[in-house]
Protein backbone atom coordinates (compact mmCIF):
# COMPACT_ATOMS: atom_id res chain seq x y z
CA UNK A 1 0.00 0.00 0.00
CA UNK A 2 1.32 3.44 -0.89
CA UNK A 3 2.48 5.69 1.95
CA UNK A 4 0.04 8.46 1.02
CA UNK A 5 -2.86 6.00 1.25
CA UNK A 6 -1.63 4.80 4.66
CA UNK A 7 -1.55 8.43 5.83
CA UNK A 8 -5.06 8.97 4.48
CA UNK A 9 -6.33 5.94 6.43
CA UNK A 10 -4.53 7.07 9.58
CA UNK A 11 -6.19 10.48 9.25
CA UNK A 12 -9.68 9.00 9.66
CA UNK A 13 -10.53 10.62 12.99
CA UNK A 14 -13.30 12.84 14.30
CA UNK A 15 -15.38 13.30 17.41
CA UNK A 16 -18.91 11.93 17.38
CA UNK A 17 -20.66 10.03 14.63
CA UNK A 18 -20.36 10.67 10.92
CA UNK A 19 -23.69 10.66 9.13
CA UNK A 20 -24.07 8.45 6.02
CA UNK A 21 -22.99 10.18 2.82
CA UNK A 22 -24.00 7.51 0.31
CA UNK A 23 -27.55 6.16 0.19
CA UNK A 24 -27.83 3.00 -1.90
CA UNK A 25 -31.29 1.61 -2.71
CA UNK A 26 -32.63 -0.89 -0.16
CA UNK A 27 -29.90 -0.21 2.39
CA UNK A 28 -30.18 1.14 5.90
CA UNK A 29 -26.97 3.11 6.49
CA UNK A 30 -26.14 4.04 10.07
CA UNK A 31 -23.94 6.80 11.51
CA UNK A 32 -20.48 5.61 12.54
CA UNK A 33 -17.58 6.74 14.72
CA UNK A 34 -14.16 6.99 13.13
CA UNK A 35 -12.65 3.85 14.71
CA UNK A 36 -14.91 1.28 13.01
CA UNK A 37 -14.49 3.01 9.65
CA UNK A 38 -10.71 3.10 10.00
CA UNK A 39 -10.69 -0.60 10.97
CA UNK A 40 -12.96 -1.56 8.04
CA UNK A 41 -10.78 0.35 5.56
CA UNK A 42 -7.58 -1.22 6.94
CA UNK A 43 -9.08 -4.71 6.65
CA UNK A 44 -10.20 -4.00 3.08
CA UNK A 45 -6.67 -3.05 2.05
CA UNK A 46 -5.19 -6.07 3.84
CA UNK A 47 -7.53 -8.60 2.21
CA UNK A 48 -8.76 -6.87 -0.95
CA UNK A 49 -12.38 -7.66 -0.09
CA UNK A 50 -15.09 -6.50 2.33
CA UNK A 51 -18.39 -8.24 3.03
CA UNK A 52 -21.50 -6.40 4.22
CA UNK A 53 -24.96 -7.47 5.31
CA UNK A 54 -28.09 -7.04 3.21
CA UNK A 55 -28.89 -3.94 5.30
CA UNK A 56 -25.65 -2.31 4.15
CA UNK A 57 -25.39 -0.37 7.41
CA UNK A 58 -21.64 0.26 7.10
CA UNK A 59 -21.22 -0.13 3.33
CA UNK A 60 -21.57 3.60 2.70
CA UNK A 61 -18.48 4.39 4.78
CA UNK A 62 -16.16 2.10 2.84
CA UNK A 63 -17.49 3.30 -0.52
CA UNK A 64 -17.13 6.92 0.54
CA UNK A 65 -13.51 6.36 1.56
CA UNK A 66 -12.65 4.51 -1.65
CA UNK A 67 -14.22 7.21 -3.81
CA UNK A 68 -12.45 10.02 -1.94
CA UNK A 69 -9.12 8.17 -2.14
CA UNK A 70 -9.74 7.44 -5.86
CA UNK A 71 -9.38 3.68 -5.35
CA UNK A 72 -11.02 1.50 -8.01
CA UNK A 73 -13.43 -1.12 -6.67
CA UNK A 74 -16.17 -3.50 -7.74
CA UNK A 75 -19.42 -3.61 -5.78
CA UNK A 76 -21.30 -6.89 -5.97
CA UNK A 77 -24.90 -7.08 -4.76
CA UNK A 78 -26.18 -10.45 -3.56
CA UNK A 79 -29.98 -9.95 -3.23
CA UNK A 80 -31.22 -10.98 0.20
CA UNK A 81 -27.70 -11.84 1.33
CA UNK A 82 -25.60 -8.68 1.25
CA UNK A 83 -22.82 -6.89 -0.59
CA UNK A 84 -19.20 -7.59 -1.43
CA UNK A 85 -16.67 -4.90 -2.27
CA UNK A 86 -13.46 -5.98 -4.07
CA UNK A 87 -10.47 -4.22 -5.53
CA UNK A 88 -11.11 -3.65 -9.22
CA UNK A 89 -9.44 -6.24 -11.49
CA UNK A 90 -5.95 -5.18 -12.52
CA UNK A 91 -5.39 -3.03 -9.43
CA UNK A 92 -3.19 -3.84 -6.52
CA UNK A 93 -5.09 -1.78 -3.96
CA UNK A 94 -2.73 1.16 -4.07
PDB file of C-alpha atoms in Angstrom:
ATOM      1  CA  UNK A   1       0.000   0.000   0.000  1.00  0.00           C
ATOM      2  CA  UNK A   2       1.318   3.442  -0.888  1.00  0.00           C
ATOM      3  CA  UNK A   3       2.482   5.686   1.952  1.00  0.00           C
ATOM      4  CA  UNK A   4       0.040   8.461   1.019  1.00  0.00           C
ATOM      5  CA  UNK A   5      -2.857   5.996   1.252  1.00  0.00           C
ATOM      6  CA  UNK A   6      -1.633   4.803   4.664  1.00  0.00           C
ATOM      7  CA  UNK A   7      -1.547   8.428   5.835  1.00  0.00           C
ATOM      8  CA  UNK A   8      -5.061   8.969   4.477  1.00  0.00           C
ATOM      9  CA  UNK A   9      -6.330   5.939   6.427  1.00  0.00           C
ATOM     10  CA  UNK A  10      -4.534   7.065   9.580  1.00  0.00           C
ATOM     11  CA  UNK A  11      -6.194  10.476   9.252  1.00  0.00           C
ATOM     12  CA  UNK A  12      -9.681   8.999   9.656  1.00  0.00           C
ATOM     13  CA  UNK A  13     -10.528  10.620  12.990  1.00  0.00           C
ATOM     14  CA  UNK A  14     -13.299  12.844  14.299  1.00  0.00           C
ATOM     15  CA  UNK A  15     -15.382  13.300  17.414  1.00  0.00           C
ATOM     16  CA  UNK A  16     -18.910  11.934  17.381  1.00  0.00           C
ATOM     17  CA  UNK A  17     -20.657  10.029  14.631  1.00  0.00           C
ATOM     18  CA  UNK A  18     -20.362  10.668  10.921  1.00  0.00           C
ATOM     19  CA  UNK A  19     -23.689  10.655   9.128  1.00  0.00           C
ATOM     20  CA  UNK A  20     -24.065   8.452   6.025  1.00  0.00           C
ATOM     21  CA  UNK A  21     -22.987  10.180   2.821  1.00  0.00           C
ATOM     22  CA  UNK A  22     -24.002   7.514   0.306  1.00  0.00           C
ATOM     23  CA  UNK A  23     -27.549   6.157   0.188  1.00  0.00           C
ATOM     24  CA  UNK A  24     -27.830   2.998  -1.902  1.00  0.00           C
ATOM     25  CA  UNK A  25     -31.287   1.609  -2.712  1.00  0.00           C
ATOM     26  CA  UNK A  26     -32.632  -0.887  -0.165  1.00  0.00           C
ATOM     27  CA  UNK A  27     -29.899  -0.214   2.389  1.00  0.00           C
ATOM     28  CA  UNK A  28     -30.182   1.145   5.904  1.00  0.00           C
ATOM     29  CA  UNK A  29     -26.972   3.105   6.492  1.00  0.00           C
ATOM     30  CA  UNK A  30     -26.142   4.043  10.066  1.00  0.00           C
ATOM     31  CA  UNK A  31     -23.943   6.803  11.508  1.00  0.00           C
ATOM     32  CA  UNK A  32     -20.476   5.612  12.541  1.00  0.00           C
ATOM     33  CA  UNK A  33     -17.579   6.735  14.719  1.00  0.00           C
ATOM     34  CA  UNK A  34     -14.156   6.992  13.127  1.00  0.00           C
ATOM     35  CA  UNK A  35     -12.647   3.848  14.715  1.00  0.00           C
ATOM     36  CA  UNK A  36     -14.905   1.277  13.006  1.00  0.00           C
ATOM     37  CA  UNK A  37     -14.491   3.014   9.650  1.00  0.00           C
ATOM     38  CA  UNK A  38     -10.712   3.104   9.996  1.00  0.00           C
ATOM     39  CA  UNK A  39     -10.685  -0.599  10.967  1.00  0.00           C
ATOM     40  CA  UNK A  40     -12.961  -1.561   8.041  1.00  0.00           C
ATOM     41  CA  UNK A  41     -10.778   0.353   5.561  1.00  0.00           C
ATOM     42  CA  UNK A  42      -7.584  -1.221   6.937  1.00  0.00           C
ATOM     43  CA  UNK A  43      -9.079  -4.714   6.651  1.00  0.00           C
ATOM     44  CA  UNK A  44     -10.201  -4.001   3.083  1.00  0.00           C
ATOM     45  CA  UNK A  45      -6.672  -3.055   2.047  1.00  0.00           C
ATOM     46  CA  UNK A  46      -5.188  -6.068   3.838  1.00  0.00           C
ATOM     47  CA  UNK A  47      -7.532  -8.600   2.211  1.00  0.00           C
ATOM     48  CA  UNK A  48      -8.765  -6.868  -0.952  1.00  0.00           C
ATOM     49  CA  UNK A  49     -12.378  -7.662  -0.088  1.00  0.00           C
ATOM     50  CA  UNK A  50     -15.085  -6.500   2.328  1.00  0.00           C
ATOM     51  CA  UNK A  51     -18.391  -8.237   3.034  1.00  0.00           C
ATOM     52  CA  UNK A  52     -21.503  -6.404   4.217  1.00  0.00           C
ATOM     53  CA  UNK A  53     -24.962  -7.470   5.315  1.00  0.00           C
ATOM     54  CA  UNK A  54     -28.089  -7.037   3.214  1.00  0.00           C
ATOM     55  CA  UNK A  55     -28.893  -3.935   5.297  1.00  0.00           C
ATOM     56  CA  UNK A  56     -25.655  -2.314   4.147  1.00  0.00           C
ATOM     57  CA  UNK A  57     -25.390  -0.366   7.412  1.00  0.00           C
ATOM     58  CA  UNK A  58     -21.637   0.255   7.096  1.00  0.00           C
ATOM     59  CA  UNK A  59     -21.222  -0.132   3.335  1.00  0.00           C
ATOM     60  CA  UNK A  60     -21.568   3.597   2.700  1.00  0.00           C
ATOM     61  CA  UNK A  61     -18.481   4.395   4.784  1.00  0.00           C
ATOM     62  CA  UNK A  62     -16.156   2.104   2.839  1.00  0.00           C
ATOM     63  CA  UNK A  63     -17.494   3.297  -0.525  1.00  0.00           C
ATOM     64  CA  UNK A  64     -17.133   6.921   0.536  1.00  0.00           C
ATOM     65  CA  UNK A  65     -13.508   6.363   1.563  1.00  0.00           C
ATOM     66  CA  UNK A  66     -12.653   4.505  -1.648  1.00  0.00           C
ATOM     67  CA  UNK A  67     -14.222   7.205  -3.808  1.00  0.00           C
ATOM     68  CA  UNK A  68     -12.452  10.017  -1.936  1.00  0.00           C
ATOM     69  CA  UNK A  69      -9.117   8.166  -2.143  1.00  0.00           C
ATOM     70  CA  UNK A  70      -9.743   7.439  -5.859  1.00  0.00           C
ATOM     71  CA  UNK A  71      -9.378   3.683  -5.352  1.00  0.00           C
ATOM     72  CA  UNK A  72     -11.021   1.497  -8.007  1.00  0.00           C
ATOM     73  CA  UNK A  73     -13.426  -1.116  -6.671  1.00  0.00           C
ATOM     74  CA  UNK A  74     -16.170  -3.500  -7.737  1.00  0.00           C
ATOM     75  CA  UNK A  75     -19.421  -3.608  -5.784  1.00  0.00           C
ATOM     76  CA  UNK A  76     -21.300  -6.893  -5.969  1.00  0.00           C
ATOM     77  CA  UNK A  77     -24.899  -7.080  -4.759  1.00  0.00           C
ATOM     78  CA  UNK A  78     -26.184 -10.452  -3.562  1.00  0.00           C
ATOM     79  CA  UNK A  79     -29.977  -9.950  -3.226  1.00  0.00           C
ATOM     80  CA  UNK A  80     -31.224 -10.975   0.195  1.00  0.00           C
ATOM     81  CA  UNK A  81     -27.696 -11.842   1.325  1.00  0.00           C
ATOM     82  CA  UNK A  82     -25.599  -8.677   1.253  1.00  0.00           C
ATOM     83  CA  UNK A  83     -22.820  -6.894  -0.586  1.00  0.00           C
ATOM     84  CA  UNK A  84     -19.195  -7.594  -1.429  1.00  0.00           C
ATOM     85  CA  UNK A  85     -16.670  -4.905  -2.274  1.00  0.00           C
ATOM     86  CA  UNK A  86     -13.460  -5.975  -4.070  1.00  0.00           C
ATOM     87  CA  UNK A  87     -10.465  -4.223  -5.527  1.00  0.00           C
ATOM     88  CA  UNK A  88     -11.107  -3.654  -9.219  1.00  0.00           C
ATOM     89  CA  UNK A  89      -9.437  -6.240 -11.489  1.00  0.00           C
ATOM     90  CA  UNK A  90      -5.947  -5.178 -12.521  1.00  0.00           C
ATOM     91  CA  UNK A  91      -5.394  -3.028  -9.432  1.00  0.00           C
ATOM     92  CA  UNK A  92      -3.188  -3.843  -6.515  1.00  0.00           C
ATOM     93  CA  UNK A  93      -5.086  -1.781  -3.959  1.00  0.00           C
ATOM     94  CA  UNK A  94      -2.726   1.156  -4.065  1.00  0.00           C
TER      95      UNK A  94
END
